[in-house]
Every structure is written in structure tokens, then in C-alpha cells.
PDB file of C-alpha atoms and ligand atoms in Angstrom:
ATOM      1  CA  MET A   1       9.632 -10.219   3.626  1.00 97.00           C
ATOM      2  CA  VAL A   2       5.856 -10.029   3.637  1.00 98.00           C
ATOM      3  CA  LEU A   3       4.705  -7.125   1.467  1.00 98.00           C
ATOM      4  CA  PRO A   4       1.466  -5.159   1.878  1.00 97.00           C
ATOM      5  CA  VAL A   5      -1.223  -6.049  -0.664  1.00 98.00           C
ATOM      6  CA  TYR A   6      -2.614  -3.272  -2.885  1.00 98.00           C
ATOM      7  CA  VAL A   7      -6.393  -3.397  -2.809  1.00 98.00           C
ATOM      8  CA  TYR A   8      -9.345  -2.359  -4.934  1.00 98.00           C
ATOM      9  CA  GLY A   9      -9.149   1.325  -5.827  1.00 97.00           C
ATOM     10  CA  MET A  10      -5.367   1.438  -6.299  1.00 98.00           C
ATOM     11  CA  SER A  11      -4.552   2.533  -9.841  1.00 98.00           C
ATOM     12  CA  VAL A  12      -1.713   0.008 -10.253  1.00 98.00           C
ATOM     13  CA  LEU A  13      -4.375  -2.723 -10.404  1.00 98.00           C
ATOM     14  CA  ARG A  14      -5.885  -1.035 -13.459  1.00 98.00           C
ATOM     15  CA  LYS A  15      -2.753  -0.653 -15.552  1.00 98.00           C
ATOM     16  CA  ARG A  16      -1.536  -2.991 -18.244  1.00 98.00           C
ATOM     17  CA  ALA A  17       1.706  -4.272 -16.721  1.00 98.00           C
ATOM     18  CA  LEU A  18       4.983  -4.117 -18.642  1.00 98.00           C
ATOM     19  CA  GLU A  19       7.332  -6.903 -19.699  1.00 98.00           C
ATOM     20  CA  ILE A  20      10.628  -7.233 -17.897  1.00 98.00           C
ATOM     21  CA  ASP A  21      14.026  -8.564 -18.956  1.00 97.00           C
ATOM     22  CA  GLU A  22      16.711 -10.565 -17.200  1.00 96.00           C
ATOM     23  CA  ASP A  23      18.328  -7.382 -15.902  1.00 96.00           C
ATOM     24  CA  TYR A  24      15.304  -6.457 -13.816  1.00 97.00           C
ATOM     25  CA  GLU A  25      16.764  -5.533 -10.454  1.00 96.00           C
ATOM     26  CA  ASN A  26      16.301  -7.797  -7.431  1.00 97.00           C
ATOM     27  CA  LEU A  27      13.887 -10.104  -9.232  1.00 98.00           C
ATOM     28  CA  ASP A  28      14.772 -13.110  -7.052  1.00 98.00           C
ATOM     29  CA  THR A  29      14.021 -11.118  -3.906  1.00 98.00           C
ATOM     30  CA  LEU A  30      10.739  -9.873  -5.316  1.00 98.00           C
ATOM     31  CA  ILE A  31       9.666 -13.417  -6.225  1.00 98.00           C
ATOM     32  CA  ALA A  32      10.638 -14.733  -2.765  1.00 98.00           C
ATOM     33  CA  ASP A  33       8.762 -11.842  -1.111  1.00 98.00           C
ATOM     34  CA  MET A  34       5.704 -12.499  -3.268  1.00 98.00           C
ATOM     35  CA  PHE A  35       5.619 -16.152  -2.177  1.00 98.00           C
ATOM     36  CA  GLU A  36       5.956 -15.098   1.459  1.00 98.00           C
ATOM     37  CA  THR A  37       3.171 -12.547   1.020  1.00 98.00           C
ATOM     38  CA  MET A  38       0.895 -15.047  -0.705  1.00 97.00           C
ATOM     39  CA  TYR A  39       1.386 -17.684   2.003  1.00 96.00           C
ATOM     40  CA  ALA A  40       0.889 -15.126   4.797  1.00 96.00           C
ATOM     41  CA  SER A  41      -2.486 -14.142   3.356  1.00 94.00           C
ATOM     42  CA  GLU A  42      -3.449 -17.698   2.386  1.00 93.00           C
ATOM     43  CA  GLY A  43      -3.729 -17.061  -1.331  1.00 94.00           C
ATOM     44  CA  VAL A  44      -2.969 -19.538  -4.133  1.00 96.00           C
ATOM     45  CA  GLY A  45      -1.867 -16.918  -6.656  1.00 98.00           C
ATOM     46  CA  LEU A  46      -0.400 -13.427  -6.592  1.00 98.00           C
ATOM     47  CA  ALA A  47       0.409 -11.006  -9.395  1.00 98.00           C
ATOM     48  CA  ALA A  48       3.086  -8.307  -9.187  1.00 98.00           C
ATOM     49  CA  PRO A  49       0.587  -5.406  -9.511  1.00 98.00           C
ATOM     50  CA  GLN A  50      -0.949  -6.642  -6.242  1.00 98.00           C
ATOM     51  CA  VAL A  51       2.270  -5.673  -4.491  1.00 98.00           C
ATOM     52  CA  GLY A  52       2.486  -2.392  -6.378  1.00 98.00           C
ATOM     53  CA  LYS A  53       4.752  -3.457  -9.252  1.00 98.00           C
ATOM     54  CA  SER A  54       3.337  -2.963 -12.710  1.00 98.00           C
ATOM     55  CA  ILE A  55       5.321  -5.779 -14.329  1.00 98.00           C
ATOM     56  CA  ARG A  56       4.322  -8.987 -16.100  1.00 98.00           C
ATOM     57  CA  LEU A  57       4.961 -11.487 -13.347  1.00 98.00           C
ATOM     58  CA  PHE A  58       2.730 -13.733 -11.291  1.00 98.00           C
ATOM     59  CA  ILE A  59       3.199 -16.706  -9.028  1.00 98.00           C
ATOM     60  CA  VAL A  60       0.962 -19.609  -8.096  1.00 98.00           C
ATOM     61  CA  ASP A  61       1.045 -22.369  -5.526  1.00 98.00           C
ATOM     62  CA  ALA A  62      -2.116 -24.408  -5.343  1.00 96.00           C
ATOM     63  CA  SER A  63      -0.683 -27.204  -3.196  1.00 92.00           C
ATOM     64  CA  PRO A  64      -2.780 -26.056  -0.185  1.00 91.00           C
ATOM     65  CA  MET A  65      -5.824 -27.074  -2.294  1.00 91.00           C
ATOM     66  CA  ALA A  66      -4.381 -30.515  -3.036  1.00 91.00           C
ATOM     67  CA  GLU A  67      -6.248 -32.098  -0.124  1.00 90.00           C
ATOM     68  CA  ASP A  68      -9.474 -31.632  -2.075  1.00 90.00           C
ATOM     69  CA  ASP A  69      -7.948 -32.014  -5.524  1.00 90.00           C
ATOM     70  CA  PRO A  70      -4.829 -34.241  -5.662  1.00 92.00           C
ATOM     71  CA  SER A  71      -4.002 -33.028  -9.188  1.00 91.00           C
ATOM     72  CA  LEU A  72      -2.959 -29.712  -7.642  1.00 93.00           C
ATOM     73  CA  GLU A  73      -0.155 -31.300  -5.622  1.00 93.00           C
ATOM     74  CA  GLY A  74       3.079 -29.518  -6.453  1.00 93.00           C
ATOM     75  CA  PHE A  75       1.433 -26.957  -8.721  1.00 96.00           C
ATOM     76  CA  LYS A  76       3.850 -24.189  -7.841  1.00 97.00           C
ATOM     77  CA  ARG A  77       5.137 -21.933 -10.593  1.00 98.00           C
ATOM     78  CA  VAL A  78       6.583 -18.559 -11.468  1.00 98.00           C
ATOM     79  CA  PHE A  79       5.239 -16.965 -14.667  1.00 98.00           C
ATOM     80  CA  ILE A  80       7.345 -14.184 -16.182  1.00 98.00           C
ATOM     81  CA  ASN A  81       6.192 -12.319 -19.324  1.00 98.00           C
ATOM     82  CA  PRO A  82       3.395 -14.847 -19.853  1.00 98.00           C
ATOM     83  CA  VAL A  83       1.384 -14.816 -23.061  1.00 98.00           C
ATOM     84  CA  ILE A  84      -1.950 -16.636 -23.278  1.00 98.00           C
ATOM     85  CA  LEU A  85      -1.870 -18.388 -26.647  1.00 98.00           C
ATOM     86  CA  GLY A  86      -5.440 -19.579 -26.490  1.00 98.00           C
ATOM     87  CA  GLU A  87      -8.365 -20.569 -24.341  1.00 98.00           C
ATOM     88  CA  HIS A  88     -10.786 -23.328 -25.205  1.00 97.00           C
ATOM     89  CA  GLY A  89     -13.182 -25.852 -23.752  1.00 98.00           C
ATOM     90  CA  GLU A  90     -16.529 -25.399 -22.084  1.00 98.00           C
ATOM     91  CA  LYS A  91     -17.436 -22.412 -20.038  1.00 98.00           C
ATOM     92  CA  TRP A  92     -17.800 -23.167 -16.351  1.00 98.00           C
ATOM     93  CA  ASN A  93     -18.494 -21.213 -13.183  1.00 97.00           C
ATOM     94  CA  PHE A  94     -16.191 -21.077 -10.211  1.00 96.00           C
ATOM     95  CA  SER A  95     -16.365 -18.932  -7.113  1.00 97.00           C
ATOM     96  CA  GLU A  96     -13.279 -16.695  -7.277  1.00 97.00           C
ATOM     97  CA  GLY A  97     -11.698 -14.551  -4.622  1.00 97.00           C
ATOM     98  CA  CYS A  98      -8.756 -12.157  -4.679  1.00 98.00           C
ATOM     99  CA  LEU A  99      -6.343 -10.847  -2.053  1.00 98.00           C
ATOM    100  CA  SER A 100      -6.895  -7.370  -3.532  1.00 98.00           C
ATOM    101  CA  ILE A 101     -10.674  -7.674  -3.028  1.00 98.00           C
ATOM    102  CA  PRO A 102     -10.781  -9.190   0.457  1.00 97.00           C
ATOM    103  CA  LEU A 103     -13.762 -11.194   1.711  1.00 96.00           C
ATOM    104  CA  ILE A 104     -15.679 -11.057  -1.567  1.00 97.00           C
ATOM    105  CA  ARG A 105     -16.281 -14.183  -3.617  1.00 97.00           C
ATOM    106  CA  GLU A 106     -18.253 -14.312  -6.829  1.00 97.00           C
ATOM    107  CA  GLU A 107     -19.030 -16.892  -9.473  1.00 96.00           C
ATOM    108  CA  VAL A 108     -17.006 -16.151 -12.590  1.00 98.00           C
ATOM    109  CA  THR A 109     -17.444 -17.852 -15.970  1.00 98.00           C
ATOM    110  CA  ARG A 110     -14.309 -18.872 -17.870  1.00 98.00           C
ATOM    111  CA  GLN A 111     -13.244 -21.578 -20.304  1.00 98.00           C
ATOM    112  CA  THR A 112     -11.782 -24.822 -18.946  1.00 98.00           C
ATOM    113  CA  ASN A 113      -8.450 -24.784 -20.805  1.00 98.00           C
ATOM    114  CA  VAL A 114      -5.671 -22.294 -21.272  1.00 98.00           C
ATOM    115  CA  ARG A 115      -2.507 -22.555 -23.336  1.00 98.00           C
ATOM    116  CA  ILE A 116       0.267 -20.265 -22.132  1.00 98.00           C
ATOM    117  CA  GLU A 117       3.859 -19.392 -22.929  1.00 98.00           C
ATOM    118  CA  TYR A 118       6.028 -17.997 -20.139  1.00 98.00           C
ATOM    119  CA  TYR A 119       9.494 -17.773 -18.689  1.00 98.00           C
ATOM    120  CA  ASP A 120      10.161 -19.387 -15.341  1.00 98.00           C
ATOM    121  CA  GLU A 121      12.365 -17.971 -12.573  1.00 98.00           C
ATOM    122  CA  ASN A 122      15.457 -19.318 -14.398  1.00 97.00           C
ATOM    123  CA  TRP A 123      14.421 -17.581 -17.626  1.00 98.00           C
ATOM    124  CA  GLU A 124      13.618 -20.843 -19.336  1.00 98.00           C
ATOM    125  CA  LEU A 125      10.811 -20.598 -21.861  1.00 98.00           C
ATOM    126  CA  HIS A 126       7.824 -22.954 -21.501  1.00 98.00           C
ATOM    127  CA  GLU A 127       4.691 -23.582 -23.473  1.00 98.00           C
ATOM    128  CA  GLU A 128       2.086 -25.507 -21.512  1.00 98.00           C
ATOM    129  CA  GLU A 129      -1.596 -26.266 -21.415  1.00 98.00           C
ATOM    130  CA  PHE A 130      -3.568 -26.271 -18.177  1.00 97.00           C
ATOM    131  CA  ASP A 131      -7.157 -27.091 -17.331  1.00 97.00           C
ATOM    132  CA  GLY A 132      -9.592 -26.965 -14.428  1.00 95.00           C
ATOM    133  CA  ILE A 133      -8.488 -25.153 -11.285  1.00 96.00           C
ATOM    134  CA  LYS A 134      -4.943 -24.677 -12.598  1.00 97.00           C
ATOM    135  CA  ALA A 135      -6.252 -22.885 -15.664  1.00 98.00           C
ATOM    136  CA  ARG A 136      -8.627 -20.898 -13.499  1.00 98.00           C
ATOM    137  CA  ILE A 137      -5.845 -19.582 -11.248  1.00 98.00           C
ATOM    138  CA  ILE A 138      -3.710 -18.703 -14.279  1.00 98.00           C
ATOM    139  CA  GLN A 139      -6.587 -16.915 -16.017  1.00 98.00           C
ATOM    140  CA  HIS A 140      -7.316 -14.916 -12.856  1.00 98.00           C
ATOM    141  CA  GLU A 141      -3.678 -13.910 -12.328  1.00 98.00           C
ATOM    142  CA  TYR A 142      -3.148 -13.126 -16.001  1.00 98.00           C
ATOM    143  CA  ASP A 143      -6.111 -10.752 -15.831  1.00 98.00           C
ATOM    144  CA  HIS A 144      -4.187  -8.766 -13.200  1.00 98.00           C
ATOM    145  CA  LEU A 145      -1.416  -8.123 -15.745  1.00 98.00           C
ATOM    146  CA  GLU A 146      -4.032  -6.715 -18.116  1.00 98.00           C
ATOM    147  CA  GLY A 147      -5.479  -4.430 -15.446  1.00 98.00           C
ATOM    148  CA  ARG A 148      -8.599  -6.569 -15.056  1.00 98.00           C
ATOM    149  CA  LEU A 149     -10.206  -7.826 -11.844  1.00 98.00           C
ATOM    150  CA  PHE A 150     -12.610 -10.712 -11.393  1.00 98.00           C
ATOM    151  CA  VAL A 151     -15.423  -8.338 -10.376  1.00 98.00           C
ATOM    152  CA  ASP A 152     -15.248  -6.940 -13.936  1.00 97.00           C
ATOM    153  CA  ARG A 153     -16.471 -10.348 -15.107  1.00 97.00           C
ATOM    154  CA  VAL A 154     -19.642 -10.597 -13.022  1.00 96.00           C
ATOM    155  CA  SER A 155     -23.026  -9.455 -14.269  1.00 94.00           C
ATOM    156  CA  PRO A 156     -23.847  -5.723 -14.102  1.00 94.00           C
ATOM    157  CA  LEU A 157     -26.475  -6.488 -11.482  1.00 95.00           C
ATOM    158  CA  ARG A 158     -24.088  -8.431  -9.232  1.00 94.00           C
ATOM    159  CA  ARG A 159     -21.513  -5.694  -9.712  1.00 94.00           C
ATOM    160  CA  LYS A 160     -24.009  -3.082  -8.612  1.00 96.00           C
ATOM    161  CA  LEU A 161     -24.774  -5.086  -5.494  1.00 96.00           C
ATOM    162  CA  LEU A 162     -21.055  -5.240  -4.693  1.00 97.00           C
ATOM    163  CA  ASN A 163     -20.434  -1.520  -5.088  1.00 97.00           C
ATOM    164  CA  GLY A 164     -20.799  -0.605  -1.425  1.00 97.00           C
ATOM    165  CA  ARG A 165     -18.386  -3.311  -0.301  1.00 97.00           C
ATOM    166  CA  LEU A 166     -15.886  -2.383  -3.004  1.00 97.00           C
ATOM    167  CA  LYS A 167     -16.004   1.241  -1.888  1.00 97.00           C
ATOM    168  CA  ALA A 168     -15.411   0.184   1.710  1.00 97.00           C
ATOM    169  CA  ILE A 169     -12.360  -1.832   0.632  1.00 97.00           C
ATOM    170  CA  SER A 170     -10.959   1.174  -1.224  1.00 97.00           C
ATOM    171  CA  ARG A 171     -11.257   3.139   2.040  1.00 96.00           C
ATOM    172  CA  GLY A 172      -9.407   0.426   3.927  1.00 96.00           C
ATOM    173  CA  GLN A 173     -12.531  -0.596   5.813  1.00 96.00           C
ATOM    174  CA  VAL A 174     -12.068  -4.336   5.747  1.00 95.00           C
ATOM    175  CA  ASP A 175     -11.444  -6.761   8.582  1.00 95.00           C
ATOM    176  CA  ILE A 176      -8.497  -8.906   7.527  1.00 95.00           C
ATOM    177  CA  ASP A 177      -5.205  -9.826   9.127  1.00 93.00           C
ATOM    178  CA  TYR A 178      -2.767  -8.941   6.339  1.00 96.00           C
ATOM    179  CA  ARG A 179      -1.393  -5.477   5.601  1.00 96.00           C
ATOM    180  CA  ILE A 180      -2.985  -3.577   2.744  1.00 97.00           C
ATOM    181  CA  VAL A 181      -2.378  -0.409   0.751  1.00 97.00           C
ATOM    182  CA  TYR A 182      -5.493   1.566  -0.201  1.00 97.00           C
ATOM    183  CA  PRO A 183      -5.994   4.972  -1.828  1.00 95.00           C
ATOM    184  CA  LYS A 184      -5.345   7.911   0.442  1.00 80.00           C
ATOM    185  CA  LYS A 185      -8.138  10.403   0.652  1.00 62.00           C
ATOM    186  CA  ALA A 186      -7.192  13.731  -0.894  1.00 47.00           C
TER     187      ALA A 186
HETATM  188 ZN1  LIG B 201      -6.559 -11.547  -7.756  1.00 82.57          ZN
END
């Protein structure tokens, strides 16, 4: 089932998400729904807070980008209770977007490499290192679990210039073809 995407202004996007355990109810369904939602809105990553669940879970599937970057072929993963163990390498800029901040893209600076520990959908523990676009997607999604958004990482000036568009998004004034949840006016 395709779920509506919570957009900028929803408080769930600003909370630090909580760990889950193996007893978390209907986890398989949630993961399947998140993949469906991500594909329907043409994203390459989606974190649980973006569908209104404040839990430490995100998914990625960058295979649609494999045409341009063959190393991304088959990069499809479920990250449960992930912990970033370290980031290193040079800082580089990449134009990021987010399903919760539709139609806005901004250059964000991050390090090239990330080392992460996580459980997969079968509750097997992994420790892996990623670089380049893979690391970038993971860093972006992990931020969601910490209540951070990529617009927090742009310069104060750029952020100021974005304010009007961010406000419009939080009022639901955005022309996209996936369902969204935005704050109701009191
Ligand atoms: Zn995002």
C-alpha cells in the first residue's frame, strides 16, 4: 500500500526516532509499504518518520540510478536501528532532494565515507562501509532518524532564500503527484 508522505512542517520529522525490537508489530508490512511508497514517488531512500512513524528504520534502493552509476546496481537495503560508527574522507557537495521537501534541491556538503552498523529485515546484524552516492543516501536517511533535514545543512543565506517555498510546502501548496500529509491550520 502506498502511504502518504509527511512533509516539511510535520513535527514527526523533527523528533529523534526510537529504536525498535523484533516484536514491533507488522514490521514486514510497514517495510513493504515503504518500498511501494518510495517507488511511487520516485525516491531512492525513505525513512520511517517520512511516513509518520518515529522509529529507527530506513530503506534505500538506488538501482534506478544505476544507469548513470553502475556501482549502484542492486543497492537495495533495509536499515533497522542503524548506528553510524564513523564518517571520514573528503568533504564533497552533492545536490540533495527529499520526498518530504518536494521540488527543492540544494547542494549539501558531507564526507565521502560512512561506516554503519544495522540490522537488516531478517534481524541480522551488519557492519559495513559505504562511499560516494551510497554513503550520501545513507547519511541523508540517517539524518531523518535524528530529526534533521538536508535544508538544515545549507548556508544560512540559502536557507533564508528557501523560507517562502518551505512555508508553502508546510501549507500543502506544492504541485506533486504523490499524497502528502502537512500540518493542519489551527
Ligand atoms: Zn529525505
